[in-house]
Each structure stands twice: as C-alpha cells, then as structure tokens.
C-alpha cells in the first residue's frame, strides 16, 4: 500500500500514522453505528458554531452559507436514508464533517475551527438528551392522567391495604392509584431538575483548555436554547470539566432508574392482583400472552417484562457511574461508552411509560373520544378480600380510645377480640354485641358502624388519607396540575 493510499484508508484525522488500523481495532474504537442517532444534534450544534464563527469574523459569510447548504443536503440525505455511514470515519461527527467537506470543499474544512470532537460530543449528548427528557416529561404526564382516570372511577372501591403483604386496613382503590401518581410526579420533578443541568453548553471548551479564537460562547448557547428560565445563556464555565464530566447522563439514568423502580412496584402489584388467588383486576388481552403448553393461561408478560427491564436500567446506572469513576481530567475515550447505556435507558423508559399508560388507562377510541381497554377492576373480589383479615381492628381500638381508654390498653383488648373472632371463624363485625361487651362494657351498638369497611374508610379523613372525600380532593389537585 502506498503512503497515499494508507492515509486515505485508515486515517480520518492525520498523516502522522505509519500503519493502518486493523479491522478489529476499527470496529472496537468506532461508535458510528450507535452514535449516528445523534446526527440531528450534531448538525444543530455545528450550525450554531458556524453561525457564531461567521458573526465573529472567524470564517467568511460565504463559507457560512456553504456550510448551511451542505448541512441541509446532509439532513435531507439522512432523513431519506441516503446517507452512507462509514465505519472508517469512526463516529457521527467525522462522518458528517467528511461528507460536508465532500459537498462544499474548504468551507467544510473550516467548520472545525476553534472546536474539538471533545466539546462537540459533549454538546451533542446534552442536546440529544434534552429533547428526550422533554418527551419523557410528556409521557409521565400521560401515565399520571391514566392513573387519575382509573382513580376517579374507583374512589369508592375498597381493597385491602397491606403492610408486609398482610391485610392491614381498608383503602380506596382510587387512593392506591394516586400513590403511584405521587411517585411519577416526583419523577417528573427530578427529570426537570436534570434537564436544567443538562442544558449547558460545553462548546468552546475545544479539546480541553479553551481556544485562542475569539469565540462567543454565549451566542452559541442562546442559539441552541441553552438558557435559563430568564433567558440567560447557560455555558459550562470550566473547559476541563465541560469536555470530561458526564454527571448529567448519570443523573438522568438515576432519575430513570427511580421511575423504573416505581414501575416495577406497580408491575409487581398488577401481577399479584391478576393471579387467580386474588382476581382483583384484569388487564386487556393485548398485554398478556398465552402458554405454549397450558391452554388456560393468560400471563402478565408486560408487567413482568417491565419488572425485568428495571434491572437493565439499574445496570446502566451502575455502568455509567463506574465509567466515570477514577477518570483523570480531562476527556478520555472511556466516555464514548456513555452512549449505549444512555440510549438504551431512554428507549426502555419511553417504551415502558407508553405501554403502561395504555395498559392502565386504555386507548383512545377516536370514534367515541373515550378511552377503552384499560384495567378492569373486580370490586367485589377486592372487598371480599378486605373482609378476610380483620382490617377494621384498628378502628375498634380507636373506638375504645374515643371512649376514654389509653391506646395501648385498647390495642390489647382488640387483640383478644380478634382471637375470639378467629376461633368463631368470623369477622369482628359478625361478633354479637354481647360478646364484644365481654371485652369491654363501654362497647355499644354504634360499634358496628366503625367495624364496617366503609365506616373505616370514611373515618380516615386526614389530609392525604384514604377517605373518599380526601381522595376526591387529591384527584382535583392532580387534574389542575396535569392540565
Ligand atoms: N466518539 C467520541 C466519543 O463519543 C467523540 C470524541 C472523540 N474525541 C477524541 N479525542 N477521540 O466520545
């Protein structure tokens, strides 16, 4: 191979190298087959950089126009699937730049003035992630709305509230759904926070130390919408930090992990509730699968997979944190490994949120404007299960306290009453008044109101409690918040 051929074939960056990269090393070091999905961010960042170079007189107006023209062509080619991505050109940045130069000549070669791939890639990841965070924010709103819809329909449905998965106290199924709305609303807050710190500009840091060209970084930040709520440009203030840290990606994955953990808790409940021994709910057939051997089976594959995929996202968080640990300043190629875990986290989370919104709340029927096919609630089964575990025992204790007994004494008396009911194989509310009075003579006929599931539910009127009046207050609050 002649020296000239060697340069063409193996090196996108310099004539310094005396031997070509082996195919294995090329494959090992290249990232184009996964980072090409950031192409839009790469072009957006390049256009903002070029605009500023022109405004600062670092490149001429003609070169700027050529870069714009070339990038428009590249955009069209990528969108129509006519762009040829080359492994030899290593990554999305070099692929696009090389094509630009092919299209517009020297102007393309001037684009990289005052810039390095180090600040370029950091900018691209931030821009890409910012738009994904915005989508995730919308999906979280959709999911919360689905849950609020189900909550509203089931405010008066009683299910056993568990602690230790043992029947504890009656709760409203609507209240139970709203517990998840709280979790997902905090998740949304976390993503908004992460977005704020992601939305800062590394460009201008160049390779690591800044650059000698008179760049206007704040102008680029404004062009790219990297501004705070008052419109002030947000620029990374230390060049070494700008090119090297990926804490925003770690923070994002951490927020995604928590969201998936919340999803996994819900999944676990859906799976339990669907089992024949509970039969609390049904999910639509399109979210279940059959068994190849047992003809009667309908398996909750979607929640099971979501529970499993949570592990995958937790793994990505571990991967990214470990990637960053111990890296000396500034940029190291290790950071190329940030993309696959980040991309997979985004894909997994978005798909999961979409599918859960629909599985819980149903799908909009355009003909009727009504959502159909969400979860089906079996209210009698839930209520029946609540009657099984002495769920109103605390209410009996509270009843005695209101009659003047210290709580600890009341607690002890009720334990005896539960023991008696167990030996009669009946609920507390089924014990005759005379029997109840043996435990304490202050017990009167009105005790049956507080021993009923509905009486117990209605009594829990504290802010954030399960009484239907409170649940309605919360539904109204969420409706305003999510509108
Ligand atoms: N593909 C690289 C990455 O993802 C781009 C930056 C490469 N910089 C370098 N100096 N090799 O991090």
Coordinates of C-alpha atoms and ligand atoms in Angstrom, one line a residue:
X1 CA 0.0 0.0 0.0
X2 CA 1.4 3.4 -0.9
X3 CA 1.7 6.1 1.7
X4 CA -1.1 8.0 0.0
X5 CA -3.5 5.0 0.0
X6 CA -2.7 4.4 3.6
X7 CA -3.7 7.9 4.6
X8 CA -6.9 7.6 2.7
X9 CA -7.9 4.3 4.0
X10 CA -7.1 4.4 7.7
X11 CA -6.9 7.9 9.0
X12 CA -9.6 10.4 9.1
X13 CA -7.6 12.7 11.2
X14 CA -3.9 12.9 10.3
X15 CA -1.0 11.8 8.2
X16 CA 1.0 11.0 11.3
X17 CA 0.3 7.3 11.4
X18 CA 2.6 4.9 9.8
X19 CA 0.4 1.8 9.7
X20 CA -3.3 1.2 9.1
X21 CA -5.7 0.3 11.9
X22 CA -6.7 -3.4 11.9
X23 CA -10.3 -4.1 11.1
X24 CA -10.8 -5.3 14.7
X25 CA -9.4 -2.1 16.2
X26 CA -11.5 -0.1 13.8
X27 CA -14.6 -1.9 14.9
X28 CA -13.6 -1.7 18.5
X29 CA -12.9 2.0 18.5
X30 CA -15.7 3.2 16.2
X31 CA -19.0 4.4 17.6
X32 CA -20.8 5.5 14.4
X33 CA -23.3 2.6 14.4
X34 CA -24.7 3.8 17.7
X35 CA -23.9 7.5 17.9
X36 CA -25.3 8.2 14.5
X37 CA -28.7 8.6 16.2
X38 CA -27.3 11.9 17.5
X39 CA -27.0 13.2 13.9
X40 CA -29.6 15.9 14.3
X41 CA -28.0 17.3 17.5
X42 CA -24.6 17.1 15.8
X43 CA -25.8 19.2 12.8
X44 CA -27.7 21.7 15.0
X45 CA -24.6 22.2 17.2
X46 CA -22.4 22.6 14.1
X47 CA -24.7 25.2 12.5
X48 CA -24.8 27.2 15.8
X49 CA -21.0 27.0 15.9
X50 CA -20.7 28.1 12.2
X51 CA -23.1 31.0 12.7
X52 CA -21.0 32.3 15.6
X53 CA -17.7 31.8 13.7
X54 CA -19.2 33.9 10.9
X55 CA -20.6 36.6 13.3
X56 CA -17.1 36.8 14.9
X57 CA -15.4 37.1 11.6
X58 CA -13.5 33.9 12.1
X59 CA -14.9 32.4 8.9
X60 CA -16.4 34.4 5.9
X61 CA -20.1 34.8 5.1
X62 CA -19.6 32.6 2.0
X63 CA -18.2 29.8 3.9
X64 CA -21.0 30.0 6.4
X65 CA -23.6 29.9 3.6
X66 CA -21.8 26.9 2.1
X67 CA -21.8 25.1 5.5
X68 CA -25.6 25.8 5.8
X69 CA -26.2 24.5 2.3
X70 CA -24.1 21.4 2.8
X71 CA -25.8 20.6 6.1
X72 CA -29.2 21.0 4.5
X73 CA -28.2 18.4 1.9
X74 CA -26.9 16.1 4.6
X75 CA -30.1 16.4 6.6
X76 CA -32.1 15.5 3.6
X77 CA -29.9 12.5 2.8
X78 CA -30.0 11.2 6.3
X79 CA -33.8 11.6 6.6
X80 CA -34.3 9.8 3.3
X81 CA -32.0 7.0 4.2
X82 CA -29.5 8.0 1.5
X83 CA -26.6 8.9 3.7
X84 CA -23.7 6.4 3.7
X85 CA -22.4 5.9 7.2
X86 CA -18.8 4.7 7.2
X87 CA -17.1 2.7 9.9
X88 CA -13.8 4.0 8.7
X89 CA -14.9 7.5 9.7
X90 CA -15.3 6.3 13.3
X91 CA -18.2 8.4 14.6
X92 CA -21.1 10.6 13.8
X93 CA -19.0 13.7 14.0
X94 CA -16.4 12.7 11.5
X95 CA -18.9 11.1 9.1
X96 CA -20.9 14.3 8.9
X97 CA -17.9 16.6 8.6
X98 CA -16.3 14.4 5.9
X99 CA -19.4 14.5 3.9
X100 CA -19.7 18.2 4.4
X101 CA -16.3 18.7 3.0
X102 CA -17.1 16.5 0.1
X103 CA -20.1 18.6 -0.7
X104 CA -18.8 22.1 -0.1
X105 CA -15.0 21.8 -0.1
X106 CA -12.8 24.1 2.0
X107 CA -15.8 25.7 3.9
X108 CA -16.4 22.2 5.3
X109 CA -12.8 22.0 6.5
X110 CA -13.2 25.4 8.2
X111 CA -16.2 24.3 10.4
X112 CA -13.9 22.6 12.9
X113 CA -12.1 25.9 13.7
X114 CA -12.0 26.5 17.4
X115 CA -13.7 23.2 18.1
X116 CA -12.7 19.7 19.1
X117 CA -14.7 16.5 19.0
X118 CA -14.4 16.6 22.7
X119 CA -16.6 19.6 23.2
X120 CA -18.6 18.6 20.1
X121 CA -19.7 15.2 21.5
X122 CA -20.4 16.6 25.0
X123 CA -22.7 19.2 23.3
X124 CA -24.4 16.6 21.1
X125 CA -25.2 14.3 24.0
X126 CA -26.6 17.2 26.0
X127 CA -28.7 18.4 23.1
X128 CA -30.0 14.9 22.3
X129 CA -30.8 14.1 25.9
X130 CA -32.6 17.4 26.4
X131 CA -35.1 16.6 23.8
X132 CA -35.5 13.1 25.1
X133 CA -36.1 14.5 28.6
X134 CA -38.9 16.7 27.1
X135 CA -40.5 13.6 25.6
X136 CA -40.2 11.7 28.8
X137 CA -41.9 14.6 30.7
X138 CA -44.9 14.3 28.3
X139 CA -45.1 10.5 28.7
X140 CA -45.0 10.9 32.5
X141 CA -48.0 13.3 32.3
X142 CA -49.9 10.8 30.1
X143 CA -49.2 8.0 32.6
X144 CA -50.3 10.1 35.6
X145 CA -53.5 11.1 33.7
X146 CA -54.3 7.4 33.1
X147 CA -53.8 6.7 36.8
X148 CA -56.0 9.6 37.8
X149 CA -58.7 8.4 35.4
X150 CA -58.7 5.0 37.0
X151 CA -58.6 6.5 40.5
X152 CA -61.6 8.7 39.8
X153 CA -63.7 5.7 38.6
X154 CA -62.7 3.7 41.7
X155 CA -62.8 6.2 44.6
X156 CA -65.4 4.1 46.4
X157 CA -63.9 0.7 45.6
X158 CA -62.4 -0.9 48.7
X159 CA -59.3 -3.1 48.6
X160 CA -57.2 -4.4 51.4
X161 CA -54.3 -2.1 52.2
X162 CA -51.4 -4.3 53.0
X163 CA -48.3 -4.0 55.2
X164 CA -45.9 -6.9 55.0
X165 CA -48.4 -8.2 52.3
X166 CA -50.8 -8.9 55.2
X167 CA -54.2 -7.4 55.3
X168 CA -53.9 -4.1 57.3
X169 CA -56.7 -1.6 56.8
X170 CA -59.3 -0.9 54.1
X171 CA -58.2 1.6 51.5
X172 CA -59.8 3.1 48.4
X173 CA -58.6 1.7 45.2
X174 CA -58.5 5.3 43.9
X175 CA -56.2 6.2 46.7
X176 CA -54.0 3.3 45.9
X177 CA -53.7 4.5 42.2
X178 CA -52.9 8.0 43.4
X179 CA -49.9 6.7 45.4
X180 CA -48.3 6.0 42.1
X181 CA -49.3 9.4 40.7
X182 CA -47.3 10.9 43.6
X183 CA -44.3 8.8 42.7
X184 CA -44.4 9.7 39.0
X185 CA -44.9 13.4 39.8
X186 CA -41.7 13.3 41.8
X187 CA -40.0 11.5 38.9
X188 CA -41.1 14.3 36.6
X189 CA -39.7 16.9 39.0
X190 CA -36.4 15.0 39.0
X191 CA -36.2 15.0 35.2
X192 CA -36.9 18.7 35.2
X193 CA -34.0 19.2 37.5
X194 CA -31.7 17.1 35.4
X195 CA -32.8 19.0 32.3
X196 CA -31.7 22.2 33.9
X197 CA -28.2 20.9 34.4
X198 CA -28.0 19.1 31.1
X199 CA -28.9 22.3 29.3
X200 CA -25.5 23.9 29.5
X201 CA -23.1 24.5 26.7
X202 CA -19.7 22.7 26.5
X203 CA -18.8 24.1 23.0
X204 CA -15.9 26.5 23.1
X205 CA -14.0 24.3 25.6
X206 CA -12.4 22.8 22.5
X207 CA -10.1 19.8 23.3
X208 CA -9.7 20.7 26.9
X209 CA -8.3 24.1 27.5
X210 CA -10.4 26.5 25.5
X211 CA -9.2 28.1 22.3
X212 CA -7.3 31.1 21.1
X213 CA -10.1 32.1 18.6
X214 CA -12.4 34.9 19.8
X215 CA -15.4 32.6 20.2
X216 CA -18.7 34.0 21.6
X217 CA -19.9 31.0 23.6
X218 CA -22.9 32.8 25.0
X219 CA -24.2 33.5 21.5
X220 CA -24.0 29.7 20.7
X221 CA -25.8 28.9 23.9
X222 CA -28.6 31.3 23.0
X223 CA -28.8 29.8 19.5
X224 CA -29.1 26.3 20.9
X225 CA -31.7 27.3 23.5
X226 CA -29.3 26.6 26.3
X227 CA -30.7 29.4 28.5
X228 CA -32.3 29.5 32.0
X229 CA -35.8 30.5 32.8
X230 CA -34.9 34.2 32.5
X231 CA -33.3 33.6 29.1
X232 CA -29.7 33.9 30.3
X233 CA -27.2 31.8 28.4
X234 CA -26.0 28.7 30.2
X235 CA -22.4 27.9 29.4
X236 CA -20.1 25.4 31.1
X237 CA -17.6 27.6 33.0
X238 CA -14.6 25.4 33.0
X239 CA -13.2 23.9 29.9
X240 CA -11.7 20.8 31.5
X241 CA -14.9 20.0 33.3
X242 CA -17.0 20.8 30.2
X243 CA -15.4 18.1 28.0
X244 CA -14.9 15.4 30.6
X245 CA -17.8 15.1 33.0
X246 CA -20.9 13.0 32.2
X247 CA -22.6 13.6 35.5
X248 CA -25.7 14.8 33.7
X249 CA -26.0 11.5 32.0
X250 CA -25.6 9.7 35.3
X251 CA -28.1 11.9 36.9
X252 CA -30.5 11.2 34.1
X253 CA -30.1 7.5 34.4
X254 CA -30.5 7.7 38.1
X255 CA -33.8 9.5 37.6
X256 CA -34.8 6.9 35.0
X257 CA -33.9 4.2 37.5
X258 CA -36.2 5.6 40.1
X259 CA -39.0 5.8 37.6
X260 CA -38.4 2.2 36.6
X261 CA -38.3 1.2 40.2
X262 CA -41.7 2.8 40.6
X263 CA -42.9 1.0 37.5
X264 CA -41.6 -2.3 38.9
X265 CA -43.5 -1.8 42.2
X266 CA -46.7 -1.3 40.2
X267 CA -45.8 -4.2 38.0
X268 CA -45.5 -6.5 41.0
X269 CA -48.9 -5.4 42.2
X270 CA -50.5 -5.9 38.9
X271 CA -49.1 -9.4 38.7
X272 CA -50.3 -10.3 42.2
X273 CA -53.7 -8.7 41.6
X274 CA -54.1 -10.7 38.3
X275 CA -53.4 -14.0 39.8
X276 CA -56.4 -16.3 40.3
X277 CA -56.0 -16.2 44.0
X278 CA -56.6 -12.5 44.1
X279 CA -58.6 -11.8 40.9
X280 CA -58.6 -8.1 41.8
X281 CA -58.1 -6.9 38.2
X282 CA -57.9 -8.0 34.6
X283 CA -55.6 -6.4 32.1
X284 CA -56.6 -6.3 28.4
X285 CA -55.7 -9.4 26.4
X286 CA -53.3 -7.5 24.2
X287 CA -51.0 -7.0 27.1
X288 CA -50.9 -10.7 28.0
X289 CA -49.7 -13.8 26.3
X290 CA -50.7 -17.5 26.4
X291 CA -48.7 -20.5 27.3
X292 CA -47.5 -23.0 24.7
X293 CA -48.4 -25.9 26.9
X294 CA -51.2 -24.8 29.3
X295 CA -54.2 -23.7 27.2
X296 CA -55.9 -21.9 30.1
X297 CA -53.0 -19.5 30.8
X298 CA -53.0 -15.7 30.4
X299 CA -49.7 -14.4 31.6
X300 CA -49.0 -10.8 32.6
X301 CA -46.0 -10.6 30.3
X302 CA -45.9 -6.8 30.1
X303 CA -45.7 -6.1 33.8
X304 CA -43.2 -8.9 34.2
X305 CA -41.0 -7.6 31.4
X306 CA -41.2 -4.1 32.9
X307 CA -40.1 -5.6 36.3
X308 CA -37.2 -7.3 34.4
X309 CA -36.3 -4.2 32.4
X310 CA -35.9 -2.3 35.6
X311 CA -32.9 -4.4 36.3
X312 CA -31.5 -3.5 33.0
X313 CA -31.8 0.2 33.7
X314 CA -30.3 -0.2 37.2
X315 CA -27.4 -1.9 35.4
X316 CA -26.9 1.0 33.0
X317 CA -26.7 3.4 36.1
X318 CA -24.0 1.2 37.6
X319 CA -22.2 1.1 34.2
X320 CA -22.2 4.8 33.8
X321 CA -21.1 5.6 37.4
X322 CA -18.3 3.0 37.1
X323 CA -17.3 4.5 33.7
X324 CA -16.8 7.9 35.3
X325 CA -15.1 6.7 38.5
X326 CA -11.4 7.5 38.7
X327 CA -11.2 9.1 35.2
X328 CA -8.4 11.7 35.3
X329 CA -9.2 15.1 33.7
X330 CA -10.0 15.8 31.0
X331 CA -11.5 13.9 28.1
X332 CA -10.8 10.1 27.9
X333 CA -12.1 7.8 25.3
X334 CA -13.8 5.9 28.1
X335 CA -16.6 8.4 27.7
X336 CA -17.6 7.0 24.3
X337 CA -19.0 4.2 26.3
X338 CA -21.6 6.6 27.8
X339 CA -23.9 6.3 24.8
X340 CA -25.2 2.8 24.6
X341 CA -26.3 2.6 28.2
X342 CA -27.8 6.1 28.0
X343 CA -29.6 5.3 24.7
X344 CA -30.9 2.0 26.0
X345 CA -32.1 3.7 29.2
X346 CA -34.1 6.3 27.2
X347 CA -35.6 3.6 24.8
X348 CA -36.5 1.3 27.7
X349 CA -38.1 4.1 29.7
X350 CA -40.1 5.6 26.9
X351 CA -41.5 2.3 25.7
X352 CA -42.4 1.3 29.3
X353 CA -44.1 4.6 30.0
X354 CA -46.1 4.4 26.8
X355 CA -47.2 0.9 27.3
X356 CA -48.2 1.4 30.9
X357 CA -50.3 4.5 30.2
X358 CA -52.3 2.4 27.7
X359 CA -52.4 -0.7 29.8
X360 CA -53.7 1.2 32.8
X361 CA -55.9 3.9 31.2
X362 CA -56.8 2.3 27.9
X363 CA -56.5 3.6 24.4
X364 CA -58.4 6.5 22.9
X365 CA -61.2 5.4 20.6
X366 CA -61.3 8.2 18.0
X367 CA -64.9 7.4 17.1
X368 CA -66.2 7.9 20.7
X369 CA -63.5 10.1 22.2
X370 CA -63.4 7.7 25.1
X371 CA -60.5 5.7 26.3
X372 CA -61.1 1.9 26.2
X373 CA -59.4 -1.2 27.2
X374 CA -57.6 -0.2 30.4
X375 CA -57.5 -2.3 33.5
X376 CA -60.8 -3.9 34.7
X377 CA -61.4 -3.7 38.4
X378 CA -63.2 -6.5 40.2
X379 CA -64.6 -4.5 43.2
X380 CA -66.5 -7.4 44.8
X381 CA -63.3 -9.5 44.9
X382 CA -61.3 -6.7 46.5
X383 CA -64.0 -6.1 49.1
X384 CA -64.3 -9.8 49.9
X385 CA -60.5 -10.0 50.4
X386 CA -60.7 -7.0 52.8
X387 CA -63.2 -8.8 54.9
X388 CA -60.8 -11.6 55.5
X389 CA -58.1 -10.1 57.5
X390 CA -59.7 -8.1 60.4
X391 CA -59.0 -4.9 58.6
X392 CA -61.1 -2.9 61.0
X393 CA -59.3 -4.0 64.1
X394 CA -57.6 -0.6 64.4
X395 CA -61.0 1.1 64.2
X396 CA -62.2 -0.9 67.2
X397 CA -59.2 0.2 69.1
X398 CA -59.8 3.8 68.1
X399 CA -63.4 3.5 69.1
X400 CA -62.3 2.5 72.6
X401 CA -59.8 5.3 72.8
X402 CA -62.6 7.7 72.0
X403 CA -64.5 6.3 74.9
X404 CA -61.5 7.2 77.2
X405 CA -59.2 4.1 77.2
X406 CA -55.5 4.6 76.7
X407 CA -54.5 3.4 73.2
X408 CA -52.2 0.6 74.4
X409 CA -55.0 -0.9 76.6
X410 CA -57.4 -0.7 73.7
X411 CA -54.9 -2.4 71.4
X412 CA -54.6 -5.3 73.9
X413 CA -58.4 -5.6 74.2
X414 CA -58.9 -5.7 70.4
X415 CA -56.2 -8.4 70.2
X416 CA -58.4 -10.6 72.4
X417 CA -61.5 -9.8 70.3
X418 CA -59.6 -10.8 67.1
X419 CA -58.6 -14.0 68.8
X420 CA -62.3 -14.7 69.6
X421 CA -63.4 -13.9 66.1
X422 CA -60.7 -16.2 64.7
X423 CA -62.0 -19.1 66.8
X424 CA -65.5 -18.4 65.6
X425 CA -64.2 -18.1 62.1
X426 CA -66.0 -14.8 61.6
X427 CA -65.2 -11.1 61.1
X428 CA -65.2 -8.7 64.0
X429 CA -68.3 -7.1 62.7
X430 CA -70.0 -10.5 62.9
X431 CA -69.4 -10.9 66.7
X432 CA -72.7 -10.4 68.6
X433 CA -72.8 -7.2 70.8
X434 CA -72.9 -9.3 74.0
X435 CA -69.6 -11.0 73.0
X436 CA -68.0 -7.7 72.2
X437 CA -69.1 -6.2 75.5
X438 CA -67.4 -9.0 77.4
X439 CA -64.1 -7.4 76.2
X440 CA -65.2 -4.0 77.4
X441 CA -68.6 -2.9 78.7
X442 CA -68.2 0.5 77.1
X443 CA -68.8 -1.0 73.7
X444 CA -72.3 -0.1 72.4
X445 CA -74.4 -0.8 69.3
X446 CA -72.8 2.1 67.3
X447 CA -69.6 0.0 67.2
X448 CA -70.8 -1.8 64.1
X449 CA -70.5 1.4 62.1
X450 CA -66.8 1.7 62.8
X451 CA -66.3 -2.1 62.3
X452 CA -67.7 -1.8 58.7
X453 CA -65.3 -1.4 55.9
X454 CA -66.9 1.7 54.6
X455 CA -67.1 3.3 58.1
X456 CA -63.4 2.6 58.5
X457 CA -62.6 4.1 55.1
X458 CA -64.7 7.2 55.6
X459 CA -63.1 7.8 59.0
X460 CA -59.6 8.3 57.6
X461 CA -60.2 11.9 56.7
X462 CA -56.7 13.3 57.5
X463 CA -55.0 15.2 54.7
X464 CA -53.6 12.5 52.4
X465 CA -55.8 9.8 54.0
X466 CA -57.9 7.2 52.2
X467 CA -61.4 8.6 52.9
X468 CA -63.2 9.1 49.6
X469 CA -63.7 12.9 50.4
X470 CA -59.9 13.2 50.7
X471 CA -59.3 11.2 47.6
X472 CA -61.6 13.5 45.6
X473 CA -59.6 16.5 46.9
X474 CA -56.4 14.9 45.6
X475 CA -57.9 14.0 42.3
X476 CA -59.0 17.6 41.8
X477 CA -55.5 18.8 42.7
X478 CA -53.9 16.4 40.2
X479 CA -56.3 17.4 37.5
X480 CA -55.3 21.0 37.8
X481 CA -51.6 20.1 38.0
X482 CA -51.7 17.9 34.9
X483 CA -54.0 20.0 32.8
Ligands
LIG1 N1 -16.8 9.4 19.5 C1 -16.2 10.1 20.6 C2 -17.0 10.0 21.9 O1 -18.0 9.5 21.8 C3 -16.0 11.5 20.2 C4 -14.9 12.3 20.9 C5 -13.6 11.7 20.4 N2 -12.6 12.5 20.9 C6 -11.3 12.1 20.8 N3 -10.4 12.9 21.2 N4 -11.0 10.9 20.3 O2 -16.6 10.3 22.9

